[in-house]
Short mmCIF file of C-alpha atoms and ligand atoms in Angstrom, two decimals:
data_model
loop_
_atom_site.label_atom_id
_atom_site.label_comp_id
_atom_site.label_asym_id
_atom_site.label_seq_id
_atom_site.Cartn_x
_atom_site.Cartn_y
_atom_site.Cartn_z
CA MET A 89 -26.23 11.50 3.16
CA ARG A 90 -27.71 8.41 5.02
CA ARG A 91 -25.50 6.91 7.80
CA ILE A 92 -22.89 4.17 7.66
CA LEU A 93 -23.36 1.23 9.90
CA VAL A 94 -20.34 -0.99 10.91
CA ILE A 95 -21.34 -4.45 12.34
CA GLY A 96 -18.43 -6.06 14.07
CA ALA A 97 -16.81 -2.66 14.75
CA LEU A 98 -14.55 -3.84 17.68
CA GLY A 99 -12.52 -6.47 15.69
CA GLN A 100 -9.21 -6.20 13.93
CA ILE A 101 -10.71 -4.39 10.85
CA GLY A 102 -13.40 -2.47 12.43
CA SER A 103 -11.01 -0.95 15.00
CA GLU A 104 -9.33 0.94 12.00
CA LEU A 105 -12.26 1.23 9.60
CA ILE A 106 -14.26 3.24 12.13
CA PRO A 107 -11.73 6.09 12.41
CA ALA A 108 -11.04 6.05 8.67
CA LEU A 109 -14.89 6.46 8.02
CA GLN A 110 -15.07 9.16 10.75
CA ASP A 111 -12.37 11.13 8.99
CA ARG A 112 -13.67 10.82 5.56
CA TYR A 113 -17.60 11.31 6.07
CA GLY A 114 -17.71 12.75 9.57
CA ALA A 115 -18.17 11.13 13.04
CA GLU A 116 -21.98 11.96 13.00
CA GLN A 117 -22.31 9.79 9.85
CA VAL A 118 -21.00 6.69 11.35
CA VAL A 119 -22.67 4.05 13.65
CA ALA A 120 -20.47 1.58 15.28
CA SER A 121 -21.91 -1.77 16.54
CA ASP A 122 -20.79 -5.05 17.95
CA LEU A 123 -21.88 -8.03 20.00
CA ARG A 124 -19.42 -6.65 22.67
CA VAL A 125 -20.11 -3.30 24.18
CA VAL A 126 -18.27 -0.54 22.47
CA PRO A 127 -16.13 1.54 24.89
CA VAL A 128 -17.21 5.29 24.86
CA GLU A 129 -13.63 6.48 24.16
CA ARG A 130 -13.60 4.56 20.93
CA LEU A 131 -16.68 6.45 19.58
CA ALA A 132 -15.29 9.99 19.02
CA GLY A 133 -18.70 11.32 18.30
CA SER A 134 -20.35 8.54 16.53
CA ALA A 135 -23.42 6.63 17.69
CA CYS A 136 -23.06 3.05 18.94
CA GLU A 137 -25.44 0.08 19.24
CA HIS A 138 -25.30 -3.19 20.92
CA LEU A 139 -26.11 -5.36 18.06
CA ASP A 140 -26.21 -9.35 17.45
CA CYS A 141 -26.33 -9.69 13.59
CA THR A 142 -27.98 -13.18 14.08
CA GLN A 143 -31.11 -11.38 15.30
CA PRO A 144 -33.03 -10.00 12.28
CA GLN A 145 -35.13 -7.64 14.17
CA GLN A 146 -32.12 -5.97 15.82
CA VAL A 147 -30.44 -5.41 12.43
CA LEU A 148 -33.70 -4.09 10.95
CA GLU A 149 -34.31 -1.83 13.93
CA VAL A 150 -30.80 -0.29 13.93
CA VAL A 151 -30.80 0.32 10.19
CA ARG A 152 -34.39 1.93 10.41
CA ARG A 153 -33.61 4.07 13.54
CA HIS A 154 -30.30 5.56 12.35
CA ASP A 155 -31.40 6.05 8.69
CA VAL A 156 -28.57 3.69 7.46
CA GLY A 157 -27.65 3.70 3.76
CA THR A 158 -24.44 1.75 3.85
CA ILE A 159 -23.49 -1.33 5.91
CA TYR A 160 -19.95 -2.60 6.39
CA HIS A 161 -20.74 -6.08 7.81
CA LEU A 162 -17.59 -7.33 9.48
CA ALA A 163 -19.02 -9.81 12.10
CA ALA A 164 -17.96 -13.42 11.56
CA LEU A 165 -15.95 -16.22 13.14
CA LEU A 166 -12.52 -16.42 11.59
CA SER A 167 -10.99 -19.55 10.06
CA ALA A 168 -9.33 -21.23 13.04
CA VAL A 169 -12.16 -20.36 15.41
CA ALA A 170 -14.78 -21.55 12.79
CA GLU A 171 -13.12 -24.83 12.44
CA GLU A 172 -13.46 -25.49 16.20
CA ARG A 173 -17.04 -24.26 16.20
CA PRO A 174 -18.52 -24.97 12.86
CA HIS A 175 -22.16 -24.78 13.90
CA VAL A 176 -21.78 -21.35 15.53
CA ALA A 177 -19.73 -20.16 12.49
CA TRP A 178 -22.57 -21.20 10.11
CA SER A 179 -25.11 -19.33 12.33
CA VAL A 180 -23.02 -16.19 12.70
CA ASN A 181 -21.38 -16.04 9.21
CA MET A 182 -24.42 -17.11 7.07
CA GLY A 183 -27.26 -16.07 9.36
CA GLY A 184 -25.83 -12.76 10.08
CA LEU A 185 -25.13 -12.03 6.42
CA TYR A 186 -28.60 -13.10 5.43
CA ASN A 187 -30.13 -10.65 7.98
CA VAL A 188 -27.86 -7.84 6.65
CA LEU A 189 -28.89 -8.43 3.08
CA GLU A 190 -32.54 -8.65 4.08
CA ALA A 191 -32.30 -5.17 5.85
CA ALA A 192 -30.33 -3.77 2.91
CA ARG A 193 -33.15 -5.06 0.52
CA GLN A 194 -35.95 -3.50 2.66
CA TYR A 195 -34.09 -0.27 3.23
CA ARG A 196 -32.18 0.14 0.05
CA CYS A 197 -28.75 -0.03 1.58
CA GLN A 198 -25.30 -0.58 0.10
CA VAL A 199 -23.41 -3.56 1.64
CA PHE A 200 -19.71 -4.40 1.99
CA PHE A 201 -18.98 -8.09 2.47
CA PRO A 202 -15.36 -9.23 3.34
CA SER A 203 -14.58 -12.45 1.71
CA SER A 204 -11.25 -14.10 2.10
CA ILE A 205 -8.57 -16.19 0.38
CA GLY A 206 -10.18 -18.82 2.52
CA ALA A 207 -12.92 -18.96 -0.07
CA PHE A 208 -10.46 -20.98 -2.29
CA GLY A 209 -9.54 -24.62 -1.69
CA PRO A 210 -7.04 -27.27 -2.50
CA SER A 211 -8.35 -27.76 -6.10
CA THR A 212 -7.91 -23.98 -6.86
CA PRO A 213 -4.70 -22.95 -8.76
CA ARG A 214 -2.40 -21.90 -6.03
CA GLN A 215 -0.06 -19.56 -7.91
CA HIS A 216 -1.54 -16.21 -9.35
CA THR A 217 -5.00 -17.40 -8.57
CA PRO A 218 -7.44 -15.90 -11.03
CA GLN A 219 -10.36 -13.71 -10.18
CA VAL A 220 -12.68 -16.31 -11.57
CA THR A 221 -11.66 -19.97 -10.73
CA VAL A 222 -12.51 -23.20 -8.93
CA GLN A 223 -13.76 -22.43 -5.34
CA ARG A 224 -14.10 -25.76 -3.44
CA PRO A 225 -12.92 -24.82 0.11
CA THR A 226 -12.54 -27.61 2.68
CA THR A 227 -13.08 -25.32 5.87
CA MET A 228 -16.37 -24.15 7.48
CA TYR A 229 -15.00 -20.63 7.20
CA GLY A 230 -14.38 -21.11 3.43
CA VAL A 231 -17.85 -22.59 2.92
CA THR A 232 -19.39 -19.53 4.47
CA LYS A 233 -17.22 -17.23 2.50
CA VAL A 234 -18.12 -18.81 -0.86
CA ALA A 235 -21.92 -19.05 -0.02
CA GLY A 236 -21.65 -15.46 1.18
CA GLU A 237 -20.13 -14.22 -2.08
CA LEU A 238 -22.89 -16.05 -3.83
CA LEU A 239 -25.70 -14.77 -1.71
CA CYS A 240 -24.35 -11.11 -2.17
CA ASP A 241 -24.42 -11.61 -5.89
CA TYR A 242 -27.91 -13.09 -5.72
CA TYR A 243 -29.18 -10.06 -3.78
CA ALA A 244 -27.50 -7.75 -6.28
CA SER A 245 -29.14 -9.39 -9.50
CA ARG A 246 -32.43 -10.42 -8.00
CA PHE A 247 -33.24 -7.50 -5.77
CA GLY A 248 -30.84 -4.72 -6.90
CA VAL A 249 -28.90 -4.46 -3.61
CA ASP A 250 -25.57 -2.92 -4.17
CA ALA A 251 -23.47 -5.60 -2.49
CA ARG A 252 -19.71 -5.36 -3.09
CA GLY A 253 -16.91 -7.38 -1.61
CA LEU A 254 -13.17 -8.14 -1.43
CA ARG A 255 -11.50 -11.46 -1.06
CA LEU A 256 -9.05 -10.18 1.53
CA PRO A 257 -5.70 -11.88 2.49
CA GLY A 258 -4.23 -12.14 5.95
CA LEU A 259 -4.31 -8.59 7.50
CA ILE A 260 -1.40 -7.28 9.47
CA SER A 261 -2.03 -4.50 11.91
CA TYR A 262 -1.04 -2.76 15.10
CA VAL A 263 -4.23 -1.39 16.69
CA ALA A 264 -6.26 -4.57 17.56
CA MET A 265 -5.26 -8.10 17.78
CA PRO A 266 -6.54 -10.58 15.21
CA GLY A 267 -9.48 -12.60 15.98
CA GLY A 268 -8.46 -16.10 15.41
CA GLY A 269 -7.31 -16.66 11.79
CA THR A 270 -4.70 -18.83 10.16
CA THR A 271 -2.57 -15.71 9.32
CA ASP A 272 -2.63 -14.42 12.86
CA TYR A 273 1.11 -15.48 13.21
CA ALA A 274 2.10 -12.41 11.02
CA VAL A 275 0.81 -10.02 13.71
CA GLU A 276 1.74 -11.98 16.83
CA ILE A 277 5.52 -12.14 15.56
CA PHE A 278 5.78 -8.36 16.02
CA TYR A 279 4.52 -8.24 19.62
CA SER A 280 6.64 -11.26 20.56
CA ALA A 281 9.69 -9.87 18.82
CA LEU A 282 9.44 -6.55 20.69
CA ARG A 283 8.73 -8.20 24.02
CA TYR A 284 10.89 -11.34 24.00
CA LYS A 285 13.21 -11.17 20.77
CA HIS A 286 11.72 -14.54 20.19
CA TYR A 287 8.63 -16.07 18.52
CA SER A 288 7.31 -19.67 18.16
CA CYS A 289 5.36 -19.84 15.03
CA PHE A 290 2.41 -22.13 14.47
CA LEU A 291 2.90 -22.40 10.60
CA LYS A 292 5.88 -24.12 8.90
CA PRO A 293 8.74 -21.79 7.81
CA ASP A 294 7.97 -22.16 4.06
CA THR A 295 4.12 -21.67 4.27
CA ARG A 296 3.59 -18.93 1.66
CA LEU A 297 0.27 -16.85 1.94
CA ASP A 298 -0.89 -13.55 0.72
CA MET A 299 -0.97 -10.78 3.22
CA MET A 300 -1.77 -6.99 3.38
CA TYR A 301 -1.01 -4.21 5.82
CA MET A 302 -4.22 -2.76 7.35
CA PRO A 303 -3.96 0.77 5.97
CA ASP A 304 -4.08 -0.58 2.37
CA ALA A 305 -7.04 -2.87 3.25
CA ILE A 306 -9.07 -0.02 4.75
CA ALA A 307 -8.25 2.17 1.71
CA ALA A 308 -9.34 -0.61 -0.72
CA MET A 309 -12.59 -1.19 1.13
CA ILE A 310 -13.59 2.58 0.96
CA ALA A 311 -12.42 2.79 -2.64
CA LEU A 312 -14.41 -0.17 -3.68
CA MET A 313 -17.61 1.14 -2.02
CA GLU A 314 -17.12 4.57 -3.71
CA ALA A 315 -16.24 3.10 -7.15
CA ASP A 316 -18.70 3.80 -10.05
CA ALA A 317 -20.85 0.75 -10.18
CA LYS A 318 -20.62 0.74 -14.00
CA ARG A 319 -16.82 -0.04 -13.79
CA LEU A 320 -17.38 -3.09 -11.56
CA SER A 321 -17.17 -6.19 -13.71
CA HIS A 322 -17.28 -8.33 -10.53
CA ARG A 323 -19.09 -7.71 -7.28
CA ASN A 324 -18.37 -10.50 -4.91
CA ALA A 325 -15.63 -10.54 -4.36
CA TYR A 326 -12.53 -8.87 -5.91
CA ASN A 327 -9.13 -10.57 -5.08
CA VAL A 328 -6.75 -8.15 -3.43
CA THR A 329 -3.06 -8.70 -2.18
CA ALA A 330 -0.07 -6.73 -1.40
CA MET A 331 2.58 -9.40 -0.62
CA SER A 332 3.10 -13.20 -0.73
CA ILE A 333 5.35 -14.16 2.19
CA THR A 334 6.36 -17.02 4.37
CA PRO A 335 7.11 -16.88 8.12
CA ALA A 336 10.84 -17.48 7.31
CA GLU A 337 10.87 -14.34 4.98
CA LEU A 338 9.16 -12.26 7.60
CA ALA A 339 11.61 -13.21 10.08
CA VAL A 340 14.59 -12.28 7.89
CA GLU A 341 12.94 -8.80 7.23
CA MET A 342 12.43 -8.41 11.07
CA ARG A 343 16.02 -9.14 11.76
CA LYS A 344 17.03 -6.13 9.63
CA HIS A 345 15.48 -4.08 12.60
CA ILE A 346 16.04 -6.52 15.55
CA PRO A 347 19.33 -8.38 14.65
CA ASP A 348 19.01 -10.77 17.70
CA PHE A 349 15.45 -11.81 16.91
CA VAL A 350 14.99 -15.67 16.87
CA ILE A 351 12.13 -17.65 15.43
CA ASP A 352 11.28 -21.28 15.96
CA TYR A 353 8.47 -23.48 14.85
CA GLN A 354 5.87 -25.43 16.81
CA VAL A 355 3.44 -26.35 14.04
CA ASP A 356 -0.32 -26.53 14.98
CA PRO A 357 -1.66 -29.26 12.55
CA GLY A 358 -5.09 -27.61 12.36
CA ARG A 359 -4.00 -24.23 11.25
CA GLN A 360 -1.17 -25.79 9.05
CA ALA A 361 -3.89 -27.89 7.24
CA ILE A 362 -5.96 -24.70 6.62
CA ALA A 363 -3.05 -22.71 5.39
CA ASP A 364 -1.96 -25.73 2.99
CA SER A 365 -5.63 -25.57 1.47
CA TRP A 366 -5.23 -21.83 0.51
CA PRO A 367 -3.42 -20.28 -2.47
CA GLN A 368 0.02 -18.98 -2.31
CA SER A 369 -0.40 -15.76 -4.25
CA ILE A 370 -3.69 -14.52 -5.82
CA SER A 371 -3.91 -12.36 -8.71
CA ASP A 372 -5.35 -8.90 -8.10
CA LYS A 373 -5.57 -7.82 -11.85
CA ALA A 374 -9.21 -7.32 -11.88
CA ALA A 375 -9.25 -4.87 -8.93
CA ARG A 376 -6.28 -2.97 -10.34
CA GLN A 377 -8.03 -2.60 -13.66
CA ASP A 378 -11.80 -2.09 -12.64
CA TRP A 379 -11.26 0.42 -9.71
CA GLY A 380 -7.66 1.24 -9.39
CA PHE A 381 -6.52 -0.89 -6.43
CA ALA A 382 -2.83 -0.15 -5.72
CA PRO A 383 -1.58 -1.16 -2.25
CA ARG A 384 1.29 1.16 -0.90
CA PHE A 385 3.05 -1.31 1.52
CA ASP A 386 5.29 -4.15 0.48
CA LEU A 387 6.97 -6.47 3.07
CA ALA A 388 9.75 -4.06 3.85
CA ALA A 389 7.59 -1.02 4.20
CA MET A 390 5.01 -2.82 6.29
CA THR A 391 7.61 -4.31 8.69
CA ALA A 392 9.33 -1.02 9.27
CA ASP A 393 5.98 0.84 9.97
CA MET A 394 4.60 -1.98 12.20
CA LEU A 395 7.79 -1.77 14.31
CA LYS A 396 7.82 1.93 14.45
CA ARG A 397 4.05 2.00 15.65
CA LEU A 398 4.37 -0.91 18.08
CA ARG A 399 7.55 0.33 19.82
CA ALA A 400 5.45 3.11 21.06
CA LYS A 401 3.05 0.69 22.90
CA VAL A 402 4.96 -2.65 23.40
CA ARG A 403 7.67 -2.84 26.00
CA PRO A 404 9.89 -5.74 27.00
CA PRO A 405 8.98 -7.36 30.24
CA THR A 406 10.70 -5.81 33.27
CA GLY A 407 12.61 -8.29 35.43
CA GLY A 408 11.81 -9.43 39.04
N1 NAD B 11 -8.54 -9.98 9.72
C1 NAD B 11 -8.19 -10.67 8.59
O1 NAD B 11 -7.05 -11.07 8.38
C2 NAD B 11 -9.35 -11.06 7.68
C3 NAD B 11 -8.89 -11.62 6.37
C4 NAD B 11 -9.94 -11.84 5.31
C5 NAD B 11 -11.32 -11.66 5.68
N2 NAD B 11 -11.60 -11.20 6.95
C6 NAD B 11 -12.95 -10.90 7.22
O2 NAD B 11 -13.23 -9.58 7.71
C7 NAD B 11 -14.25 -9.60 8.65
C8 NAD B 11 -13.76 -8.87 9.94
O3 NAD B 11 -12.59 -9.61 10.30
P1 NAD B 11 -11.85 -9.15 11.76
O4 NAD B 11 -10.41 -9.60 11.44
O5 NAD B 11 -12.19 -7.78 11.95
O6 NAD B 11 -12.60 -10.14 12.71
P2 NAD B 11 -12.55 -10.04 14.33
O7 NAD B 11 -12.81 -11.40 14.79
O8 NAD B 11 -11.34 -9.34 14.81
O9 NAD B 11 -13.77 -9.09 14.62
C9 NAD B 11 -15.09 -9.49 14.48
C10 NAD B 11 -15.96 -8.74 15.43
O10 NAD B 11 -17.44 -9.09 15.20
C11 NAD B 11 -17.98 -9.24 16.42
N3 NAD B 11 -19.07 -10.15 16.49
C12 NAD B 11 -18.97 -11.46 16.49
N4 NAD B 11 -20.12 -12.13 16.41
C13 NAD B 11 -21.01 -11.10 16.22
C14 NAD B 11 -22.52 -11.15 16.15
N5 NAD B 11 -23.29 -12.25 16.22
N6 NAD B 11 -23.06 -9.87 16.01
C15 NAD B 11 -22.26 -8.79 16.00
N7 NAD B 11 -20.86 -8.66 16.10
C16 NAD B 11 -20.37 -9.99 16.24
C17 NAD B 11 -16.84 -9.71 17.43
O11 NAD B 11 -17.25 -9.19 18.79
C18 NAD B 11 -15.71 -8.81 16.84
O12 NAD B 11 -15.56 -7.47 17.45
C19 NAD B 11 -14.68 -11.13 8.83
O13 NAD B 11 -15.81 -11.38 8.05
C20 NAD B 11 -13.47 -11.83 8.40
O14 NAD B 11 -13.82 -13.15 7.89
C21 NAD B 11 -10.61 -10.90 7.78
#
């Protein structure tokens, strides 16, 4: 078996994808890479590379040297950061993907590309957003995600590159902090609730968005990559979701575990505008039909598990 390269391995997704790939295929099969230096203790027997995906020669060299057959390309600027630095976002999100697809074309690699609910825009139907629909996003992040989906499809049809993708919703996780997205509130709220029993949310209480717990996202990524290609009626990218929730609903669920938890709202107009341009609930029917997508965690199960896991590592501040 040729090796699996993860680009952007230190981020919110990579931090949990690396151990999952190691468990499934063996640590020696996995190569972790990031622009940041990967700490040795995170590797558990896998190789690591310092890799900037905007540098085509670096990508080609790592793929060649490690005999890479599959690339999970996670490096990107997320929605809120991309809106602050649109030029850098174009360079990393598009330039990086182009370099990865070129390496995949030359070395016959399979590619995973994480698209997002950010690939939709205000003219997209906001409820039960279909798999195939209007995609006219108004953010730089969304522009790079739609263009990325199209570029992956182009490399698949023109050059036979086995590129596959998911339109991921906001991801909730307890291992690594999120990297500057519009749905980050749904992670921050847990840390803040355990430390201070209080959270100031940057989105309005009734802002409804799709979310998923990280174990379901990791399982979906691996399931899609292992699925029989003949069953995939779409490639880039499948809608997936596990819950459609608002900050107020999440706060109610958290109060079942932390009764004196208080939430208030200090709305950030930039991130609120991004959230308001995204769907409220997407349809994952195609993913369920084509390759058996079936998330395990709903709002209640996710909240209970997040609090159980985080209680072990997050403590209230000591006085003094
Ligand atoms: N986390 C979510 O909620 C979510 C939702 C939808 C889609 N996605 C997509 O999934 C992917 C991964 O998301 P994440 O949350 O893990 O992001 P993240 O910001 O947590 O991690 C990204 C990683 O990429 C690295 N990186 C940045 N520039 C790089 C470069 N030039 N070369 C190599 N590495 C570089 C960063 O150091 C970081 O470790 C992104 O494409 C993102 O758009 C994430």
